[in-house]
Amino acid sequence: MASSKQICEEILKLADIKINGNRPWDVQVHDDRTFDEILKKGSLGLGESYMNGWWDCKELDEFFNKILSAKLEQKLKEVFTLSIKAKLAINFLISKTLNLQSISRSKKVAERHYNLGNDFYKNMLDPEYMQYTCGYWKNAKNLNQAQIDKLDRACRKAKLSKNKKLKVLELGSGFGGFGKFAAKNHNCEITSYNISTEQVAHSREINKNLPVKTIIDDYRNAEKENKHHFDRVVSIGMMEHVGKKNYRNFMRLADYCLKDKGILYIHTIGNLKSQGGTDPWLSKYIFPGGCLPSAADIIRAAEGYFSIEDFENIGHYYDQTLMAWFANFEKNWPRFKDQYRERFYRMWKYYLLSCAGAFRSGHIQLFQFVFSKGNLGKVYEGVR
């Protein structure tokens, strides 16, 4: 019977990865417990053994690109133990019967991830707008310009106008960068909803002299006193936290808040196919209860509420964005290492670079949707 190490060697060989090889994407294993962890826990075991310092890789991003491009998921499923298959089945059933993105559960994301401290994110993200979503790199030479170009395209796709004062509802404000950009460059008023205390504090500070109102509350409470109140609804990097059971409700809320002929703009990480959950390691350590929608999930949820006007996939730009974030994180780590320690460093490095590899391989995407409520009365002109 083959050992755990031999099984892992055979699997990795299919992706042109060697154990203790000399290429940048080869893995250097320091503790053989790594192999049992991988076979018992799958991606969770792979990530946790890396956090433990049991293995290393010079180019984690390329390691994941090769694994995902080789489509090893099916091979991994074949070697999982029965107990793990049972656990995976239970997790799938939980996603079907429980609302993992209930209002109370959604607060866990803010507490674990977004409330790490604004100073931490200031040293990783772009300096001007602190965008924690994919930038647009077609003409950009650096992260700051990529994020400015992303925001500019979001405003143009949402058809914000300098000639008409529009009211915009933003569901999930992040650090307030969209509100700042839109209010400065377009004649609009922004009302944003966010449950992260750290992000709301930053948003209120940078937007204190602008027509931007940031409310610390769950997005689902936005419909209170807002019936047909807004000209636009914008959601950038928030659908990943909405959850499959809530997509339809999200569209109902947007429809309720929008005026007739209003526009809904959605920018979200997306999956190639519909599923109930997300990667077990990411769910445990980075985004509790996260769920990536497929394009079909979003379009089905909008049925009966909206007409789809435009769709674009810019997923490969997220690879560049994540690598830029990692470069900033690595450069500024010395000022945080006493606060967060080595295990956090390895966790965060693994998170950023594994996601970069996932986007590079095309395993996950970045979708931008434009929907209209009612008849716009003319052909929507897309932005390219």
GROMACS .gro file of C-alpha atoms in nm:
model
  384
    1MET     CA    1   0.000   0.000   0.000
    2ALA     CA    2   0.139   0.340  -0.099
    3SER     CA    3   0.236   0.582   0.177
    4SER     CA    4   0.081   0.928   0.213
    5LYS     CA    5   0.401   1.079   0.074
    6GLN     CA    6   0.396   0.853  -0.232
    7ILE     CA    7   0.032   0.937  -0.303
    8CYS     CA    8   0.104   1.310  -0.277
    9GLU     CA    9   0.408   1.274  -0.502
   10GLU     CA   10   0.196   1.105  -0.769
   11ILE     CA   11  -0.073   1.372  -0.749
   12LEU     CA   12   0.172   1.663  -0.763
   13LYS     CA   13   0.356   1.502  -1.053
   14LEU     CA   14   0.041   1.552  -1.263
   15ALA     CA   15   0.085   1.927  -1.211
   16ASP     CA   16   0.460   1.919  -1.282
   17ILE     CA   17   0.543   1.980  -0.916
   18LYS     CA   18   0.815   1.789  -0.731
   19ILE     CA   19   0.859   1.741  -0.359
   20ASN     CA   20   1.194   1.892  -0.259
   21GLY     CA   21   1.264   1.986  -0.621
   22ASN     CA   22   1.474   2.286  -0.724
   23ARG     CA   23   1.225   2.486  -0.934
   24PRO     CA   24   1.047   2.790  -0.783
   25TRP     CA   25   0.707   2.617  -0.778
   26ASP     CA   26   0.835   2.292  -0.623
   27VAL     CA   27   0.754   2.232  -0.255
   28GLN     CA   28   1.013   2.190   0.019
   29VAL     CA   29   0.868   1.962   0.286
   30HIS     CA   30   1.018   1.998   0.635
   31ASP     CA   31   0.776   1.768   0.819
   32ASP     CA   32   0.628   1.449   0.675
   33ARG     CA   33   0.308   1.502   0.875
   34THR     CA   34   0.220   1.735   0.586
   35PHE     CA   35   0.123   1.440   0.367
   36ASP     CA   36  -0.123   1.290   0.615
   37GLU     CA   37  -0.277   1.633   0.674
   38ILE     CA   38  -0.334   1.684   0.302
   39LEU     CA   39  -0.494   1.342   0.254
   40LYS     CA   40  -0.711   1.375   0.564
   41LYS     CA   41  -0.822   1.736   0.528
   42GLY     CA   42  -0.766   1.832   0.164
   43SER     CA   43  -0.715   2.206   0.108
   44LEU     CA   44  -0.765   2.276   0.479
   45GLY     CA   45  -0.477   2.043   0.565
   46LEU     CA   46  -0.258   2.192   0.293
   47GLY     CA   47  -0.309   2.543   0.429
   48GLU     CA   48  -0.276   2.454   0.795
   49SER     CA   49   0.044   2.256   0.741
   50TYR     CA   50   0.188   2.560   0.561
   51MET     CA   51   0.088   2.785   0.851
   52ASN     CA   52   0.262   2.538   1.084
   53GLY     CA   53   0.586   2.579   0.888
   54TRP     CA   54   0.584   2.215   0.774
   55TRP     CA   55   0.645   2.304   0.409
   56ASP     CA   56   0.751   2.598   0.194
   57CYS     CA   57   0.751   2.702  -0.168
   58LYS     CA   58   0.946   2.986  -0.327
   59GLU     CA   59   0.656   3.081  -0.557
   60LEU     CA   60   0.330   2.985  -0.388
   61ASP     CA   61   0.129   3.170  -0.651
   62GLU     CA   62   0.274   2.958  -0.932
   63PHE     CA   63   0.237   2.641  -0.723
   64PHE     CA   64  -0.139   2.704  -0.704
   65ASN     CA   65  -0.160   2.808  -1.067
   66LYS     CA   66  -0.011   2.472  -1.168
   67ILE     CA   67  -0.232   2.271  -0.932
   68LEU     CA   68  -0.552   2.441  -1.045
   69SER     CA   69  -0.459   2.445  -1.413
   70ALA     CA   70  -0.398   2.069  -1.394
   71LYS     CA   71  -0.749   2.024  -1.246
   72LEU     CA   72  -0.636   1.797  -0.965
   73GLU     CA   73  -0.959   1.830  -0.765
   74GLN     CA   74  -1.098   1.502  -0.896
   75LYS     CA   75  -0.772   1.319  -0.824
   76LEU     CA   76  -0.770   1.457  -0.470
   77LYS     CA   77  -1.127   1.341  -0.415
   78GLU     CA   78  -1.025   0.988  -0.509
   79VAL     CA   79  -0.769   0.970  -0.227
   80PHE     CA   80  -0.971   1.140   0.048
   81THR     CA   81  -1.058   0.909   0.335
   82LEU     CA   82  -1.420   0.809   0.380
   83SER     CA   83  -1.445   1.018   0.696
   84ILE     CA   84  -1.342   1.332   0.511
   85LYS     CA   85  -1.587   1.255   0.230
   86ALA     CA   86  -1.853   1.233   0.497
   87LYS     CA   87  -1.745   1.567   0.644
   88LEU     CA   88  -1.755   1.729   0.301
   89ALA     CA   89  -2.103   1.589   0.247
   90ILE     CA   90  -2.215   1.725   0.585
   91ASN     CA   91  -2.073   2.069   0.501
   92PHE     CA   92  -2.262   2.062   0.171
   93LEU     CA   93  -2.584   1.972   0.349
   94ILE     CA   94  -2.529   2.252   0.601
   95SER     CA   95  -2.499   2.503   0.317
   96LYS     CA   96  -2.832   2.376   0.186
   97THR     CA   97  -3.021   2.391   0.514
   98LEU     CA   98  -2.861   2.677   0.709
   99ASN     CA   99  -2.825   3.041   0.610
  100LEU     CA  100  -2.449   3.082   0.661
  101GLN     CA  101  -2.482   3.452   0.576
  102SER     CA  102  -2.749   3.545   0.829
  103ILE     CA  103  -2.713   3.892   0.980
  104SER     CA  104  -2.554   3.753   1.298
  105ARG     CA  105  -2.315   3.527   1.104
  106SER     CA  106  -2.219   3.807   0.864
  107LYS     CA  107  -2.070   3.999   1.156
  108LYS     CA  108  -1.810   3.722   1.192
  109VAL     CA  109  -1.654   3.828   0.861
  110ALA     CA  110  -1.617   4.186   0.981
  111GLU     CA  111  -1.478   4.078   1.318
  112ARG     CA  112  -1.222   3.833   1.178
  113HIS     CA  113  -1.111   3.995   0.855
  114TYR     CA  114  -1.204   4.357   0.806
  115ASN     CA  115  -1.138   4.474   1.162
  116LEU     CA  116  -0.769   4.381   1.164
  117GLY     CA  117  -0.694   4.752   1.185
  118ASN     CA  118  -0.694   5.026   0.924
  119ASP     CA  119  -0.320   5.078   0.959
  120PHE     CA  120  -0.261   4.720   0.844
  121TYR     CA  121  -0.469   4.769   0.529
  122LYS     CA  122  -0.321   5.114   0.460
  123ASN     CA  123   0.015   4.942   0.425
  124MET     CA  124  -0.117   4.682   0.181
  125LEU     CA  125  -0.373   4.858  -0.038
  126ASP     CA  126  -0.351   5.158  -0.270
  127PRO     CA  127  -0.284   5.480  -0.077
  128GLU     CA  128  -0.555   5.704  -0.224
  129TYR     CA  129  -0.878   5.503  -0.215
  130MET     CA  130  -0.786   5.186  -0.020
  131GLN     CA  131  -0.965   4.953  -0.259
  132TYR     CA  132  -0.982   4.594  -0.134
  133THR     CA  133  -1.108   4.461  -0.468
  134CYS     CA  134  -0.967   4.392  -0.814
  135GLY     CA  135  -0.802   4.683  -0.996
  136TYR     CA  136  -0.819   4.750  -1.370
  137TRP     CA  137  -0.473   4.710  -1.522
  138LYS     CA  138  -0.523   4.764  -1.896
  139ASN     CA  139  -0.330   5.093  -1.899
  140ALA     CA  140  -0.218   5.116  -1.536
  141LYS     CA  141   0.149   5.102  -1.439
  142ASN     CA  142   0.092   5.073  -1.063
  143LEU     CA  143  -0.168   4.967  -0.805
  144ASN     CA  144  -0.293   5.319  -0.733
  145GLN     CA  145  -0.370   5.389  -1.099
  146ALA     CA  146  -0.529   5.046  -1.144
  147GLN     CA  147  -0.773   5.121  -0.863
  148ILE     CA  148  -0.851   5.471  -0.992
  149ASP     CA  149  -0.923   5.321  -1.334
  150LYS     CA  150  -1.146   5.056  -1.172
  151LEU     CA  151  -1.346   5.323  -0.988
  152ASP     CA  152  -1.374   5.538  -1.299
  153ARG     CA  153  -1.510   5.243  -1.498
  154ALA     CA  154  -1.756   5.156  -1.219
  155CYS     CA  155  -1.894   5.511  -1.227
  156ARG     CA  156  -1.917   5.509  -1.606
  157LYS     CA  157  -2.081   5.166  -1.611
  158ALA     CA  158  -2.334   5.283  -1.352
  159LYS     CA  159  -2.394   5.589  -1.574
  160LEU     CA  160  -2.324   5.844  -1.303
  161SER     CA  161  -2.354   6.194  -1.441
  162LYS     CA  162  -2.195   6.529  -1.361
  163ASN     CA  163  -2.498   6.701  -1.513
  164LYS     CA  164  -2.765   6.538  -1.297
  165LYS     CA  165  -2.758   6.493  -0.920
  166LEU     CA  166  -2.812   6.121  -0.866
  167LYS     CA  167  -2.875   5.938  -0.540
  168VAL     CA  168  -2.660   5.625  -0.507
  169LEU     CA  169  -2.706   5.338  -0.262
  170GLU     CA  170  -2.382   5.149  -0.200
  171LEU     CA  171  -2.418   4.803  -0.045
  172GLY     CA  172  -2.089   4.727   0.129
  173SER     CA  173  -1.875   5.041   0.134
  174GLY     CA  174  -1.534   4.895   0.212
  175PHE     CA  175  -1.306   5.174   0.331
  176GLY     CA  176  -1.519   5.438   0.160
  177GLY     CA  177  -1.313   5.476  -0.156
  178PHE     CA  178  -1.597   5.442  -0.406
  179GLY     CA  179  -1.802   5.704  -0.223
  180LYS     CA  180  -1.504   5.941  -0.217
  181PHE     CA  181  -1.429   5.894  -0.587
  182ALA     CA  182  -1.791   5.914  -0.702
  183ALA     CA  183  -1.876   6.218  -0.491
  184LYS     CA  184  -1.560   6.404  -0.599
  185ASN     CA  185  -1.589   6.328  -0.969
  186HIS     CA  186  -1.965   6.304  -1.023
  187ASN     CA  187  -2.261   6.504  -0.909
  188CYS     CA  188  -2.409   6.243  -0.673
  189GLU     CA  189  -2.502   6.169  -0.314
  190ILE     CA  190  -2.388   5.836  -0.168
  191THR     CA  191  -2.554   5.635   0.108
  192SER     CA  192  -2.338   5.336   0.209
  193TYR     CA  193  -2.402   5.037   0.435
  194ASN     CA  194  -2.122   4.848   0.610
  195ILE     CA  195  -2.093   4.630   0.924
  196SER     CA  196  -1.718   4.675   0.983
  197THR     CA  197  -1.653   4.934   1.255
  198GLU     CA  198  -1.297   4.995   1.133
  199GLN     CA  199  -1.401   5.049   0.773
  200VAL     CA  200  -1.692   5.275   0.867
  201ALA     CA  201  -1.465   5.491   1.083
  202HIS     CA  202  -1.222   5.534   0.793
  203SER     CA  203  -1.501   5.602   0.543
  204ARG     CA  204  -1.655   5.870   0.763
  205GLU     CA  205  -1.318   6.037   0.812
  206ILE     CA  206  -1.217   6.058   0.445
  207ASN     CA  207  -1.567   6.159   0.334
  208LYS     CA  208  -1.655   6.409   0.609
  209ASN     CA  209  -1.661   6.701   0.364
  210LEU     CA  210  -1.837   6.511   0.086
  211PRO     CA  211  -2.204   6.412   0.031
  212VAL     CA  212  -2.133   6.058   0.153
  213LYS     CA  213  -2.328   5.902   0.440
  214THR     CA  214  -2.186   5.578   0.580
  215ILE     CA  215  -2.425   5.374   0.794
  216ILE     CA  216  -2.299   5.096   1.020
  217ASP     CA  217  -2.566   4.836   0.960
  218ASP     CA  218  -2.631   4.520   0.761
  219TYR     CA  219  -2.716   4.585   0.396
  220ARG     CA  220  -3.045   4.400   0.443
  221ASN     CA  221  -3.172   4.689   0.652
  222ALA     CA  222  -3.120   4.936   0.368
  223GLU     CA  223  -3.481   4.906   0.252
  224LYS     CA  224  -3.611   5.088   0.561
  225GLU     CA  225  -3.764   5.416   0.443
  226ASN     CA  226  -3.583   5.380   0.108
  227LYS     CA  227  -3.860   5.261  -0.123
  228HIS     CA  228  -3.780   5.374  -0.479
  229HIS     CA  229  -3.546   5.634  -0.331
  230PHE     CA  230  -3.226   5.577  -0.529
  231ASP     CA  231  -3.123   5.627  -0.891
  232ARG     CA  232  -2.839   5.376  -0.867
  233VAL     CA  233  -2.740   5.077  -0.653
  234VAL     CA  234  -2.371   4.982  -0.649
  235SER     CA  235  -2.216   4.672  -0.494
  236ILE     CA  236  -1.838   4.632  -0.524
  237GLY     CA  237  -1.679   4.327  -0.361
  238MET     CA  238  -1.975   4.243  -0.140
  239MET     CA  239  -2.167   3.967  -0.322
  240GLU     CA  240  -1.901   3.720  -0.205
  241HIS     CA  241  -2.049   3.762   0.146
  242VAL     CA  242  -2.417   3.753   0.049
  243GLY     CA  243  -2.455   3.375   0.019
  244LYS     CA  244  -2.646   3.162  -0.228
  245LYS     CA  245  -2.962   3.154  -0.016
  246ASN     CA  246  -2.970   3.535  -0.020
  247TYR     CA  247  -2.900   3.625  -0.385
  248ARG     CA  248  -3.268   3.650  -0.471
  249ASN     CA  249  -3.335   3.861  -0.163
  250PHE     CA  250  -3.046   4.090  -0.258
  251MET     CA  251  -3.209   4.154  -0.596
  252ARG     CA  252  -3.547   4.210  -0.433
  253LEU     CA  253  -3.392   4.470  -0.203
  254ALA     CA  254  -3.214   4.647  -0.490
  255ASP     CA  255  -3.539   4.654  -0.687
  256TYR     CA  256  -3.726   4.793  -0.384
  257CYS     CA  257  -3.474   5.074  -0.332
  258LEU     CA  258  -3.433   5.171  -0.698
  259LYS     CA  259  -3.645   5.416  -0.892
  260ASP     CA  260  -3.784   5.310  -1.227
  261LYS     CA  261  -3.514   5.320  -1.498
  262GLY     CA  262  -3.253   5.283  -1.223
  263ILE     CA  263  -2.927   5.092  -1.269
  264LEU     CA  264  -2.773   4.820  -1.051
  265TYR     CA  265  -2.396   4.768  -1.082
  266ILE     CA  266  -2.235   4.456  -0.930
  267HIS     CA  267  -1.861   4.382  -0.913
  268THR     CA  268  -1.789   4.040  -0.760
  269ILE     CA  269  -1.547   3.749  -0.756
  270GLY     CA  270  -1.717   3.463  -0.935
  271ASN     CA  271  -1.706   3.088  -0.974
  272LEU     CA  272  -1.716   2.882  -1.291
  273LYS     CA  273  -2.011   2.684  -1.156
  274SER     CA  274  -2.278   2.714  -0.890
  275GLN     CA  275  -2.186   2.579  -0.549
  276GLY     CA  276  -2.295   2.606  -0.188
  277GLY     CA  277  -1.975   2.704  -0.010
  278THR     CA  278  -1.614   2.805  -0.055
  279ASP     CA  279  -1.267   2.662   0.005
  280PRO     CA  280  -1.254   2.516   0.360
  281TRP     CA  281  -0.925   2.689   0.448
  282LEU     CA  282  -1.046   3.031   0.328
  283SER     CA  283  -1.374   2.982   0.513
  284LYS     CA  284  -1.199   2.894   0.840
  285TYR     CA  285  -0.919   3.152   0.840
  286ILE     CA  286  -1.010   3.437   0.604
  287PHE     CA  287  -1.378   3.469   0.503
  288PRO     CA  288  -1.615   3.276   0.734
  289GLY     CA  289  -1.923   3.169   0.540
  290GLY     CA  290  -1.799   3.316   0.212
  291CYS     CA  291  -1.954   3.192  -0.111
  292LEU     CA  292  -1.858   3.278  -0.469
  293PRO     CA  293  -2.152   3.311  -0.708
  294SER     CA  294  -2.149   3.185  -1.063
  295ALA     CA  295  -2.265   3.414  -1.342
  296ALA     CA  296  -2.575   3.197  -1.368
  297ASP     CA  297  -2.647   3.243  -0.996
  298ILE     CA  298  -2.655   3.621  -1.034
  299ILE     CA  299  -2.858   3.621  -1.354
  300ARG     CA  300  -3.112   3.375  -1.212
  301ALA     CA  301  -3.148   3.587  -0.898
  302ALA     CA  302  -3.217   3.897  -1.110
  303GLU     CA  303  -3.488   3.728  -1.317
  304GLY     CA  304  -3.816   3.917  -1.294
  305TYR     CA  305  -3.654   4.215  -1.124
  306PHE     CA  306  -3.399   4.342  -1.376
  307SER     CA  307  -3.285   4.331  -1.737
  308ILE     CA  308  -2.917   4.254  -1.789
  309GLU     CA  309  -2.749   4.531  -1.988
  310ASP     CA  310  -2.381   4.439  -1.967
  311PHE     CA  311  -2.143   4.169  -1.844
  312GLU     CA  312  -1.762   4.165  -1.833
  313ASN     CA  313  -1.505   3.928  -1.685
  314ILE     CA  314  -1.173   4.089  -1.578
  315GLY     CA  315  -1.052   3.802  -1.359
  316HIS     CA  316  -0.693   3.800  -1.482
  317TYR     CA  317  -0.646   4.152  -1.346
  318TYR     CA  318  -0.703   4.016  -0.995
  319ASP     CA  319  -0.379   3.818  -1.024
  320GLN     CA  320  -0.188   4.144  -1.072
  321THR     CA  321  -0.383   4.312  -0.792
  322LEU     CA  322  -0.306   4.035  -0.542
  323MET     CA  323   0.062   4.029  -0.635
  324ALA     CA  324   0.077   4.407  -0.579
  325TRP     CA  325  -0.092   4.366  -0.240
  326PHE     CA  326   0.155   4.095  -0.147
  327ALA     CA  327   0.451   4.313  -0.247
  328ASN     CA  328   0.321   4.588  -0.017
  329PHE     CA  329   0.249   4.340   0.263
  330GLU     CA  330   0.598   4.190   0.237
  331LYS     CA  331   0.766   4.531   0.227
  332ASN     CA  332   0.578   4.660   0.531
  333TRP     CA  333   0.571   4.339   0.737
  334PRO     CA  334   0.859   4.445   0.970
  335ARG     CA  335   0.638   4.711   1.130
  336PHE     CA  336   0.364   4.454   1.208
  337LYS     CA  337   0.559   4.139   1.294
  338ASP     CA  338   0.560   4.202   1.671
  339GLN     CA  339   0.183   4.254   1.668
  340TYR     CA  340   0.076   3.966   1.443
  341ARG     CA  341   0.364   3.716   1.469
  342GLU     CA  342   0.495   3.451   1.229
  343ARG     CA  343   0.188   3.228   1.203
  344PHE     CA  344  -0.024   3.523   1.090
  345TYR     CA  345   0.245   3.615   0.835
  346ARG     CA  346   0.236   3.267   0.685
  347MET     CA  347  -0.144   3.264   0.685
  348TRP     CA  348  -0.168   3.600   0.509
  349LYS     CA  349   0.103   3.513   0.257
  350TYR     CA  350  -0.072   3.185   0.180
  351TYR     CA  351  -0.405   3.368   0.138
  352LEU     CA  352  -0.278   3.634  -0.104
  353LEU     CA  353  -0.059   3.407  -0.316
  354SER     CA  354  -0.297   3.111  -0.334
  355CYS     CA  355  -0.570   3.347  -0.455
  356ALA     CA  356  -0.331   3.501  -0.710
  357GLY     CA  357  -0.263   3.152  -0.846
  358ALA     CA  358  -0.635   3.074  -0.856
  359PHE     CA  359  -0.707   3.381  -1.069
  360ARG     CA  360  -0.403   3.316  -1.289
  361SER     CA  361  -0.531   2.967  -1.365
  362GLY     CA  362  -0.880   3.094  -1.448
  363HIS     CA  363  -1.020   2.881  -1.166
  364ILE     CA  364  -1.207   3.186  -1.033
  365GLN     CA  365  -1.316   3.503  -1.210
  366LEU     CA  366  -1.409   3.867  -1.154
  367PHE     CA  367  -1.754   3.952  -1.286
  368GLN     CA  368  -1.898   4.297  -1.353
  369PHE     CA  369  -2.274   4.313  -1.416
  370VAL     CA  370  -2.496   4.603  -1.516
  371PHE     CA  371  -2.871   4.559  -1.467
  372SER     CA  372  -3.154   4.801  -1.540
  373LYS     CA  373  -3.490   4.834  -1.369
  374GLY     CA  374  -3.762   4.879  -1.627
  375ASN     CA  375  -3.710   5.016  -1.975
  376LEU     CA  376  -3.416   5.256  -2.011
  377GLY     CA  377  -3.572   5.383  -2.332
  378LYS     CA  378  -3.248   5.344  -2.524
  379VAL     CA  379  -2.967   5.098  -2.588
  380TYR     CA  380  -2.723   5.078  -2.296
  381GLU     CA  381  -2.376   5.174  -2.417
  382GLY     CA  382  -2.118   4.949  -2.254
  383VAL     CA  383  -1.779   5.066  -2.128
  384ARG     CA  384  -1.472   4.893  -2.269
   0.00000   0.00000   0.00000
